[in-house]
Amino acid sequence: MTLEGRVWKYGDNIDTDAIIPARYLNTSSEAELAAHCMEDWDTSFVANVQPGDIVVAGKNFGCGSSREHAPVALKASGIACVVAETFARIFYRNALNIGLPILECPEAAQATLAGHTLEIDLSAGRIRNVDTGQTYQSTPYPEFMLALIEAGGLVEYTRRKLAEDHG
Amino acid sequence: MAQRKPMTMAQKILAAHTGREHLSVGELVDVPVDMVLANDITAPIAINEFARLGVDEVFDRERIALVPDHFAPNKDIKSAEQCKQMREFAQRYGIVHYFEVGRMGIEHALLPQEGLVLPGDVVVGADSHTCTYGAVGAFATGMGSTDIAVAMATGSIWMRVPSTIKIVYSGERRPWVGGKDLILHTIGLIGVDGARYQAIEFCGPAIETLSMDNRLTMSNMAIEAGAKAGMFAPDAITEAYVSSRAKRSCRPTCADADAEYERVIEIDVSAIEPTVSFPHLPSNARPLSQVGQVKIDQAVIGSCTNGRWEDLVQAAEILKGRQVHPDVRCIVIPGTQEIYLEAVRGGLAETFVRAGAVFSTPTCGPCLGGYMGVLAAGERCISTTNRNFVGRMGHVDSEVYLAGPAIAAASAVLGYIGGPEQLGR
Ligand code: SF4
C-alpha cells in the first residue's frame, strides 16, 4: 500500500494535550475531535489540513495521556500516516489499534521539512522524499503487529480470534 | 538441573501470568489481567469498541473498575452524556466496581485504597497513570480505549515484555522532601522519554522507609519519563497497606537478585532539595533554591499524584493559622471520599476553609483543565498534579509549575513559589 502526501512538521515531545486538548474530551465524535486537532499548537492545522497529508515529528510523539482521541483526531483530520523519530508507547499502541499507520524513522523525520511531499510504501516501510529524492527505511514492525495492521486494527483482529476459538 | 534464568519484577509477574518458566525482554505475549480500568472520558470509546467485538458479556464482572472522575460530578451536558453511557454499561453488564459520584474518588487514589490492585497483579487501564499501582507491587500500565475494550471482553491483552531501569535511592531525605520531589528530580535527570518502553524499579535504602502515599506519588509519574510501569518491590510497608484492604489473594513478587537491567541509576537523595518543574515539561525540574521569584495566581493541591491523606496533612500543617495570599486562589481536592471524610473529621477541612482555600469533592477537575480551576491567559499555577504541558490546565498562554504539597501550600501563602521555610513564624 503506497501513500503520498504533503508534510506537516513538528518537533520533539508533541504531547496528547497538544494533539487534542483535554477540554474537548467530553465527546468521542470523530468530526468534533478533528475540528480541534492540534489547535493549541498550530492554529493553521485545522483550516489547511488536506486528506492524505502526513505528520512528521521528532522524538516521543504522542507522549502524555492515554487518550485514544489523539490518534482518532489525527486520522479524522485526514492524516494518512505519522512518521516520527520515536513514538510514546501508548500512542504507538493506540494508533495501530485504530488503524492509523505510523512509522518510526529518525533519519527521515530529521531530514523532512514542512511542505515536502513524502511517498510511503507501508508494507515495505520505505519512505521517499519526493522533493529531495532521498529514500529511507523505517524500523520494521514485529510480525504480530503486521497481523494486527492487516486485520485493520485490534478489534477486527480480536473478533477473528474469538470466532476461531468458538468456531 | 537446568540453569535458572534470573528475571526482573516485570518479567516475573508477566511470566507468572502467562504460565511460563521464563520470559525474555522483547517477547510479545498475551497476558491475562487481574483488573481492567476505565474512566468517564476513556470508557465511552471503549464501550463503542466493545460493542463492535460482538460479545455479550464481560470477562469477569468483578475485575473491571469504572470511575467517573475526570469531568464528574458532570461539568456540562456532554460530560453528563459520557457518564451516563458508562453508568448504563455498568448496569447492563453487572460491573461490580462501578463507583458513582458521591462514592468515588480519583481512580488512581481509589483503586489502591479499595484493595482492588494488589502485589503481583497485572493491571491495565485506559488512563496513562494506571502505572500508579506499581507502588503496591503490581505490574500496571496505561493503554488506550480499544485495548481496554478487548481486555474487558477477553480478560487478556497483548504486551511486549519491557526491559527495566533500576533506580537506587540512598541517603537521608532533607526536610520537606517527599516522593514528589524525588520523582521530579528523577524525571529531570532522565528526561520525559528516558524510560520509554521500559519498566522502572524504584529501590534502595531511601525507598525502604518511604510511606505508601509517597510511593504512589512516585509510581504515578513513571509515565512522565515515558515508562510502561514504575514498580516498588513489595515489603513490610506494602503488606501493612494491602492486608486490611485486599479481598482476594495475591502473589507478591520481587525481582531476582541477579536480574539483568537495562541501566542502573544511583541517586543520593540527601542532595535533593524540594523540587519544582517549570513549564512546559515535567523534566524541567529545578531545585527550589534556583526557582527565583515566580508570582502565582493559583495553587492546586490534589490529583492522583498528591491528593492522598499524607499530602493533605502536609498542606494543612502549612496552612493552619495562615491565610492564602490575597492574589492567589488555593484549591484543595482530596483524592477520594474516604480521604475527604477523614479531612472533615480531623479538622483539615476547617483549616483549609479558614485559610481561604476551596475544599472540593474528589474530581480530576483542574488537573486536565476540565473545570474547578481552569487558567486564563497569562495566569500561573503551582500544582501538585503531574503534567505541565502547554494548555494543560487552561489557556495556551497559562503556565503550570509542578511541585509537592508542601511547596504548593507554602506558595499559596507567599503569593510566589517558595517553601515552608520562607514562611517564618
Ligand atoms: S488527576 Fe489528572 S492525571 Fe490523575 S487521572 Fe485525573 S486527569 Fe489524569
XYZ file of C-alpha atoms and ligand atoms in Angstrom:
600
model
C 0.000 0.000 0.000
C 1.513 3.314 -1.070
C 0.626 6.740 0.270
C 1.650 10.135 -0.953
C 1.085 13.300 0.988
C 2.219 16.728 1.987
C 4.072 17.125 5.263
C 3.158 18.901 8.494
C 6.364 19.070 10.514
C 6.544 19.230 14.298
C 9.318 18.937 16.902
C 10.042 16.697 19.900
C 7.650 15.629 22.676
C 4.396 16.586 20.952
C 2.028 15.521 23.735
C -1.555 14.354 23.575
C -2.769 17.666 25.061
C -1.205 19.358 22.008
C -2.840 16.898 19.594
C -6.269 17.193 21.208
C -6.688 19.419 24.285
C -8.400 17.743 27.232
C -11.231 20.286 27.213
C -12.609 18.522 24.123
C -12.611 15.065 25.679
C -16.248 15.414 26.650
C -17.022 13.919 23.261
C -15.869 10.932 21.259
C -17.316 12.247 17.991
C -14.577 11.954 15.359
C -15.695 15.069 13.498
C -15.709 17.185 16.660
C -12.287 15.928 17.682
C -10.896 16.636 14.210
C -12.257 20.183 14.391
C -9.871 20.911 17.292
C -6.870 18.798 16.315
C -3.509 20.498 17.095
C -5.278 23.828 17.712
C -3.243 24.925 20.752
C -0.028 24.120 18.959
C -0.659 25.115 15.369
C -3.689 27.266 14.616
C -3.292 26.753 10.856
C -3.654 22.957 11.022
C -7.422 22.555 11.084
C -8.001 25.173 8.371
C -5.397 23.802 5.969
C -5.035 20.072 6.524
C -5.903 18.022 3.426
C -6.927 14.364 3.269
C -3.780 12.310 2.722
C -1.432 14.734 4.488
C 1.365 13.291 6.596
C 2.612 14.396 10.022
C 6.370 14.209 10.565
C 7.730 14.795 14.065
C 10.724 14.390 16.345
C 11.176 12.253 19.418
C 8.488 10.856 21.733
C 5.488 11.834 19.587
C 2.179 11.363 21.422
C 3.580 11.397 24.954
C 1.290 12.146 27.869
C -2.174 10.774 28.366
C -3.593 7.508 27.079
C -6.387 9.262 25.201
C -7.170 7.406 22.017
C -8.862 10.646 20.983
C -5.377 11.801 19.852
C -4.785 9.323 17.002
C -8.529 9.429 16.271
C -8.386 13.232 15.856
C -5.388 12.986 13.517
C -6.969 10.226 11.464
C -10.313 12.002 11.271
C -8.495 15.174 10.141
C -7.365 13.229 7.099
C -3.815 12.474 8.238
C -2.789 9.320 6.383
C 0.379 8.493 8.294
C 2.647 9.782 11.069
C 6.417 9.469 10.725
C 8.465 10.273 13.826
C 11.920 9.726 15.256
C 10.254 7.832 18.099
C 6.729 7.417 19.481
C 5.497 7.337 23.064
C 4.444 3.793 23.955
C 0.695 4.260 24.444
C 0.293 6.397 21.322
C 2.086 3.696 19.318
C -0.386 1.039 20.505
C -3.404 3.286 20.042
C -2.507 4.323 16.506
C -2.037 0.733 15.343
C -5.129 -0.399 17.238
C -7.343 2.108 15.426
C -5.641 1.656 12.064
C -3.636 4.891 11.779
C -0.340 3.917 10.117
C 2.763 5.172 11.900
C 6.428 4.697 11.070
C 9.467 5.158 13.273
C 12.323 6.534 11.193
C 14.767 9.035 12.769
C 16.627 9.747 9.506
C 13.501 10.574 7.517
C 11.984 12.552 10.383
C 15.074 14.709 10.753
C 15.584 15.387 7.055
C 11.973 16.143 6.143
C 10.710 19.720 6.163
C 7.216 21.178 6.314
C 5.634 21.269 2.878
C 7.747 18.434 1.484
C 5.922 15.558 -0.142
C 6.565 12.024 1.064
C 5.803 8.797 -0.733
C 5.427 5.905 1.661
C 5.314 2.190 0.940
C 3.717 0.962 4.155
C 4.249 -2.758 3.798
C 7.931 -2.308 2.949
C 8.358 0.538 5.455
C 10.041 2.621 2.763
C 9.804 6.400 2.756
C 10.781 8.538 -0.250
C 11.058 12.290 -0.069
C 9.740 13.451 -3.437
C 11.357 16.891 -3.070
C 14.870 15.723 -2.206
C 14.804 12.309 -3.874
C 16.141 10.657 -0.708
C 14.761 7.290 0.415
C 14.688 5.911 3.930
C 13.929 2.575 5.560
C 11.845 2.614 8.752
C 12.117 0.187 11.653
C 10.133 -2.913 10.612
C 7.041 -3.941 12.578
C 7.181 -7.177 14.577
C 5.206 -9.969 12.937
C 2.313 -9.786 15.377
C 1.922 -6.068 14.682
C 1.753 -6.773 10.953
C -1.068 -9.225 11.567
C -2.829 -6.542 13.590
C -2.415 -3.969 10.831
C -3.503 -6.458 8.204
C -6.675 -7.215 10.147
C -7.407 -3.462 10.245
C -6.817 -2.924 13.938
C -7.197 -4.691 17.265
C -10.980 -5.037 17.270
C -11.086 -6.852 13.928
C -8.084 -8.952 14.949
C -9.777 -9.968 18.210
C -13.120 -10.646 16.509
C -11.393 -13.102 14.214
C -9.561 -14.734 17.100
C -12.757 -15.057 19.139
C -14.554 -16.548 16.139
C -11.760 -19.113 15.718
C -11.797 -20.009 19.424
C -15.548 -20.517 19.461
C -15.794 -21.940 15.964
C 19.136 -29.193 36.648
C 18.587 -26.507 34.048
C 20.157 -23.220 34.872
C 17.682 -20.754 36.341
C 17.490 -17.565 34.315
C 17.086 -14.512 36.562
C 14.234 -12.108 35.907
C 13.207 -8.566 36.821
C 9.926 -7.833 38.602
C 8.204 -7.128 35.291
C 9.457 -10.353 33.714
C 8.488 -12.424 36.742
C 4.969 -11.025 37.069
C 4.277 -11.399 33.352
C 5.784 -14.916 33.352
C 3.587 -15.943 36.278
C 0.507 -14.696 34.431
C 1.322 -16.391 31.157
C 2.294 -19.677 32.802
C 5.848 -19.510 31.527
C 9.067 -20.509 33.316
C 10.855 -17.596 31.781
C 10.038 -14.591 29.624
C 12.674 -12.688 27.706
C 12.733 -8.940 27.206
C 11.107 -8.023 23.894
C 8.807 -11.081 23.701
C 5.226 -10.347 22.673
C 2.780 -12.175 24.905
C -0.936 -12.335 25.517
C -1.261 -11.568 29.229
C -4.279 -12.418 31.424
C -5.101 -9.403 33.591
C -6.319 -9.083 37.193
C -8.037 -5.724 36.875
C -9.199 -3.518 33.996
C -9.948 0.183 34.450
C -11.623 2.966 32.500
C -12.978 6.419 33.324
C -15.638 8.807 32.050
C -13.535 10.064 29.145
C -11.930 6.816 28.006
C -14.809 4.419 28.706
C -17.157 5.769 26.012
C -14.755 4.837 23.186
C -14.001 1.517 24.889
C -17.727 0.775 25.174
C -18.267 1.527 21.477
C -15.379 -0.756 20.527
C -16.642 -3.411 22.956
C -19.947 -3.406 21.065
C -18.087 -3.984 17.786
C -16.409 -7.088 19.234
C -19.733 -8.880 19.153
C -19.502 -10.450 22.617
C -22.436 -10.422 25.004
C -20.674 -10.346 28.346
C -17.550 -9.046 30.033
C -14.823 -11.496 31.004
C -15.395 -11.021 34.745
C -17.854 -8.636 36.419
C -15.576 -8.295 39.453
C -12.395 -7.498 37.563
C -13.468 -4.271 35.917
C -13.439 -0.856 37.592
C -15.287 2.093 36.087
C -14.805 5.506 37.679
C -16.438 8.796 36.696
C -13.771 11.236 37.871
C -12.368 13.388 35.072
C -15.344 15.613 34.315
C -17.526 14.334 37.167
C -19.611 15.445 39.006
C -20.731 16.233 35.460
C -19.298 19.555 34.361
C -21.525 20.012 31.322
C -24.140 18.247 29.218
C -21.641 16.372 27.049
C -19.836 15.087 30.139
C -23.180 14.029 31.570
C -23.832 12.008 28.409
C -20.458 10.292 28.697
C -21.003 9.433 32.360
C -24.472 8.164 31.511
C -23.099 5.885 28.820
C -20.603 4.412 31.287
C -23.241 4.034 34.027
C -25.609 2.217 31.662
C -22.826 -0.085 30.515
C -22.021 -0.874 34.160
C -25.683 -1.668 34.858
C -26.157 -3.739 31.747
C -23.105 -5.920 32.304
C -23.345 -6.012 36.101
C -19.981 -4.359 36.716
C -19.365 -4.722 40.463
C -16.769 -1.950 40.844
C -18.636 0.943 39.328
C -18.173 3.952 41.604
C -20.953 6.514 41.462
C -20.413 10.211 42.176
C -20.528 10.611 45.952
C -18.957 7.195 46.430
C -15.987 7.614 44.135
C -12.612 9.237 44.018
C -9.882 9.879 41.500
C -9.341 6.411 40.054
C -5.670 6.043 40.992
C -6.304 7.155 44.561
C -9.409 4.989 44.767
C -8.303 1.590 43.449
C -5.349 1.082 45.827
C -7.445 2.390 48.721
C -10.180 -0.136 47.956
C -7.689 -3.000 47.721
C -8.605 -3.644 44.086
C -4.986 -3.651 42.898
C -2.537 -5.912 44.683
C 1.098 -7.019 44.689
C 1.938 -9.275 41.752
C -1.176 -8.235 39.784
C -1.268 -7.283 36.143
C -3.492 -4.222 35.794
C -4.391 -2.367 32.612
C -6.300 0.877 32.478
C -7.461 3.305 29.839
C -5.556 6.026 31.615
C -1.853 6.676 31.397
C -1.457 6.998 35.171
C -2.533 3.402 35.702
C 1.194 2.939 36.398
C 0.429 4.313 39.906
C -0.285 0.766 41.150
C 3.376 -0.140 40.736
C 3.644 1.301 44.234
C 1.862 -1.738 45.684
C 3.981 -4.077 43.579
C 1.623 -4.566 40.641
C 2.643 -4.533 37.000
C 0.239 -1.804 35.970
C 0.185 0.103 32.726
C -1.902 2.555 30.775
C -3.394 1.769 27.388
C -5.942 3.172 25.002
C -9.671 2.576 24.909
C -9.564 -0.085 22.192
C -7.074 -2.130 24.215
C -9.354 -1.822 27.212
C -12.380 -2.914 25.183
C -10.529 -6.085 24.252
C -9.362 -6.628 27.832
C -12.940 -6.215 29.124
C -14.152 -8.794 26.625
C -11.366 -11.369 26.785
C -9.569 -10.766 30.095
C -6.217 -10.587 28.389
C -4.199 -8.206 26.272
C -1.024 -8.264 24.172
C 2.104 -6.790 25.684
C 5.754 -6.612 24.935
C 7.944 -7.673 27.845
C 9.844 -4.491 28.720
C 13.430 -4.106 29.779
C 13.878 -2.454 33.166
C 15.753 0.511 34.574
C 16.704 0.139 38.205
C 16.877 3.387 40.156
C 18.623 3.114 43.502
C 17.964 5.887 46.018
C 20.245 6.209 49.019
C 20.906 8.775 51.734
C 18.717 10.740 54.101
C 15.901 12.940 52.779
C 16.027 16.637 53.660
C 13.099 18.315 55.416
C 10.046 18.809 53.159
C 11.429 16.456 50.522
C 8.919 13.744 49.644
C 8.105 11.294 46.876
C 7.102 14.135 44.536
C 10.497 15.810 44.842
C 12.298 12.509 44.262
C 10.315 11.736 41.135
C 10.516 15.270 39.680
C 14.267 15.192 40.266
C 14.486 11.760 38.617
C 12.486 12.847 35.548
C 14.724 15.912 35.314
C 17.674 13.558 35.255
C 16.491 11.008 32.682
C 14.091 13.150 30.615
C 10.493 12.714 29.502
C 11.433 9.786 27.284
C 14.241 8.470 29.483
C 12.356 5.257 30.262
C 10.309 4.975 27.067
C 9.030 1.400 26.564
C 10.769 0.341 29.773
C 9.773 -0.543 33.293
C 11.325 1.157 36.302
C 12.117 -0.484 39.625
C 12.421 2.064 42.404
C 14.695 0.717 45.137
C 17.442 1.445 47.615
C 17.654 2.311 51.317
C 15.913 5.678 50.926
C 12.923 3.905 49.356
C 12.646 1.225 52.002
C 11.447 3.786 54.564
C 9.193 5.710 52.174
C 5.468 5.616 53.039
C 2.896 4.116 50.687
C 1.379 7.529 49.907
C 4.800 8.778 48.804
C 5.443 5.622 46.785
C 2.113 6.031 44.995
C 3.181 9.569 44.033
C 6.415 8.256 42.524
C 4.887 5.373 40.585
C 2.180 7.740 39.364
C 4.718 9.829 37.480
C 6.694 6.955 35.917
C 4.733 7.662 32.720
C 6.169 11.189 32.732
C 9.524 9.551 31.984
C 7.789 7.518 29.266
C 7.837 4.329 31.353
C 5.462 1.418 30.878
C 5.467 0.700 34.609
C 7.145 2.050 37.757
C 7.332 -0.525 40.496
C 8.324 -0.980 44.125
C 9.188 -4.433 45.443
C 6.536 -5.496 47.970
C 7.840 -5.220 51.552
C 6.524 -4.714 55.082
C 5.098 -1.282 54.188
C 3.232 -2.835 51.255
C 1.977 -5.676 53.415
C 0.717 -3.245 56.074
C -1.091 -1.187 53.425
C -2.602 -4.059 51.495
C -3.555 -6.599 54.175
C -6.564 -4.734 55.584
C -7.861 -3.796 52.130
C -7.437 -6.880 49.932
C -10.477 -9.051 49.388
C -8.697 -11.691 47.333
C -5.353 -13.475 47.488
C -2.304 -12.125 45.695
C 1.177 -13.162 44.651
C 3.771 -10.651 45.915
C 6.725 -10.789 43.542
C 10.234 -9.344 43.783
C 12.994 -9.281 41.189
C 15.732 -11.912 41.331
C 18.857 -10.521 42.959
C 20.872 -11.201 39.810
C 18.271 -9.881 37.330
C 19.578 -8.017 34.329
C 18.803 -4.348 33.984
C 18.981 -2.063 31.005
C 20.511 0.619 33.231
C 21.150 1.186 36.898
C 20.932 4.776 38.112
C 22.178 5.772 41.568
C 20.661 8.803 43.242
C 21.792 10.338 46.527
C 18.614 11.816 47.967
C 20.473 13.899 50.538
C 21.459 16.209 47.679
C 17.827 16.707 46.556
C 16.008 19.908 47.518
C 12.270 20.418 47.280
C 11.848 20.432 43.514
C 9.744 22.427 41.065
C 9.213 21.528 37.398
C 8.900 24.579 35.185
C 6.624 24.865 32.163
C 6.111 23.069 29.829
C 7.650 19.676 30.574
C 7.821 17.639 33.799
C 11.542 17.221 33.093
C 12.234 20.952 33.548
C 12.989 20.268 37.203
C 14.780 22.852 39.332
C 15.787 22.802 42.983
C 13.733 25.286 44.996
C 16.797 27.456 45.651
C 17.059 28.098 41.909
C 13.443 28.923 41.213
C 13.782 32.709 41.550
C 10.788 34.989 42.002
C 7.759 33.388 40.294
C 4.481 35.077 41.190
C 1.440 32.773 41.100
C -2.297 33.213 40.619
C -3.418 29.764 41.718
C -2.287 26.789 43.777
C -3.832 23.358 43.273
C -3.356 20.627 45.865
C -4.838 17.307 44.805
C -4.964 14.863 41.853
C -3.950 11.227 41.542
C -0.383 12.350 42.222
C -0.826 14.207 45.507
C -4.437 14.064 46.675
C -3.842 11.434 49.360
C -4.091 11.656 53.113
C -0.434 12.485 53.829
C -0.478 15.161 51.123
C -3.461 16.858 52.733
C -1.910 16.573 56.175
C 1.222 18.266 54.924
C -0.719 21.053 53.222
C -2.860 21.572 56.339
C 0.195 21.741 58.553
C 1.412 24.680 56.485
C -1.944 26.413 56.000
C -3.020 26.095 59.643
C -3.371 29.550 61.174
C -2.198 31.217 57.973
C -4.016 32.942 55.128
C -3.848 32.242 51.430
C -2.255 35.293 49.753
C -4.882 37.842 48.618
C -3.848 37.454 44.968
C -3.995 33.637 44.991
C -6.800 31.103 44.628
C -5.920 27.937 46.511
C -7.883 24.810 45.562
C -7.625 21.662 47.662
C -9.134 18.454 46.270
C -8.942 15.184 48.206
C -8.394 12.050 46.130
C -11.322 10.039 47.472
C -14.465 10.321 49.567
C -12.709 8.407 52.357
C -9.898 10.984 52.453
C -12.487 13.761 52.269
C -14.289 12.350 55.292
C -11.037 11.954 57.208
C -10.204 15.569 56.389
C -13.571 16.678 57.756
C -13.220 14.571 60.893
C -9.614 15.529 61.507
C -10.265 19.257 61.188
C -8.260 19.640 57.970
C -11.305 20.797 56.062
C -11.775 23.608 58.553
C -8.098 24.556 58.288
C -8.386 24.864 54.510
C -11.586 26.878 54.587
C -10.336 29.193 57.338
C -7.148 29.769 55.340
C -9.327 30.935 52.451
C -8.950 27.888 50.237
C -11.506 25.942 48.207
C -12.144 22.445 49.582
C -13.794 20.299 46.936
C -15.344 16.903 46.453
C -12.965 14.470 44.678
C -12.500 15.097 40.945
C -9.689 15.385 38.402
C -11.151 18.799 37.517
C -8.352 21.341 37.145
C -5.560 18.774 36.620
C -6.502 18.396 32.970
C -8.020 21.832 32.507
C -11.502 20.382 32.827
C -13.210 22.610 35.373
C -12.885 23.752 39.011
C -9.850 25.940 38.390
C -9.198 26.459 34.666
C -6.495 29.080 33.982
C -6.889 32.274 31.930
C -4.265 33.619 29.524
C -1.127 34.719 31.320
C -2.018 33.029 34.620
C 0.423 30.908 36.585
C -0.390 27.949 38.771
C 1.680 25.911 41.178
C 0.180 22.455 41.157
C 0.732 19.091 42.814
C -0.501 17.397 39.633
C 1.727 15.569 37.161
C 1.694 17.415 33.836
C 2.586 20.951 32.832
C 2.241 20.697 29.062
C 1.162 23.761 27.074
C -2.517 24.422 27.826
C -2.797 21.513 30.265
C -4.781 23.495 32.836
C -6.436 26.017 30.573
C -5.388 28.746 28.153
C -2.352 28.019 25.956
C -0.697 31.093 27.412
C -1.075 29.929 31.011
C 1.718 28.216 32.920
C 1.820 25.231 35.269
C 4.626 24.626 37.760
C 4.709 21.174 39.324
C 5.675 20.565 42.953
C 4.772 18.610 46.071
C 2.072 19.650 48.562
C 4.474 21.451 50.933
C 5.715 23.788 48.210
C 2.231 24.301 46.774
C 0.757 25.176 50.181
C 3.638 27.468 51.133
C 3.441 29.177 47.736
C -0.295 29.740 48.208
C 0.505 31.761 51.324
C 3.553 33.544 49.916
C 1.955 34.505 46.589
C 5.059 33.309 44.779
C 6.768 29.921 44.532
C 8.564 29.171 47.768
C 8.955 26.646 50.557
C 7.671 26.341 54.138
C 10.971 27.647 55.434
C 10.261 31.043 53.853
C 7.063 31.446 55.854
C 8.718 32.467 59.073
C 6.527 32.454 62.169
S -5.952 13.571 38.424
Fe -5.124 14.305 36.493
S -3.543 12.874 35.914
Fe -4.767 11.921 37.520
S -6.273 10.670 36.448
Fe -7.180 12.667 36.814
S -6.725 13.882 34.979
Fe -5.387 12.115 34.957
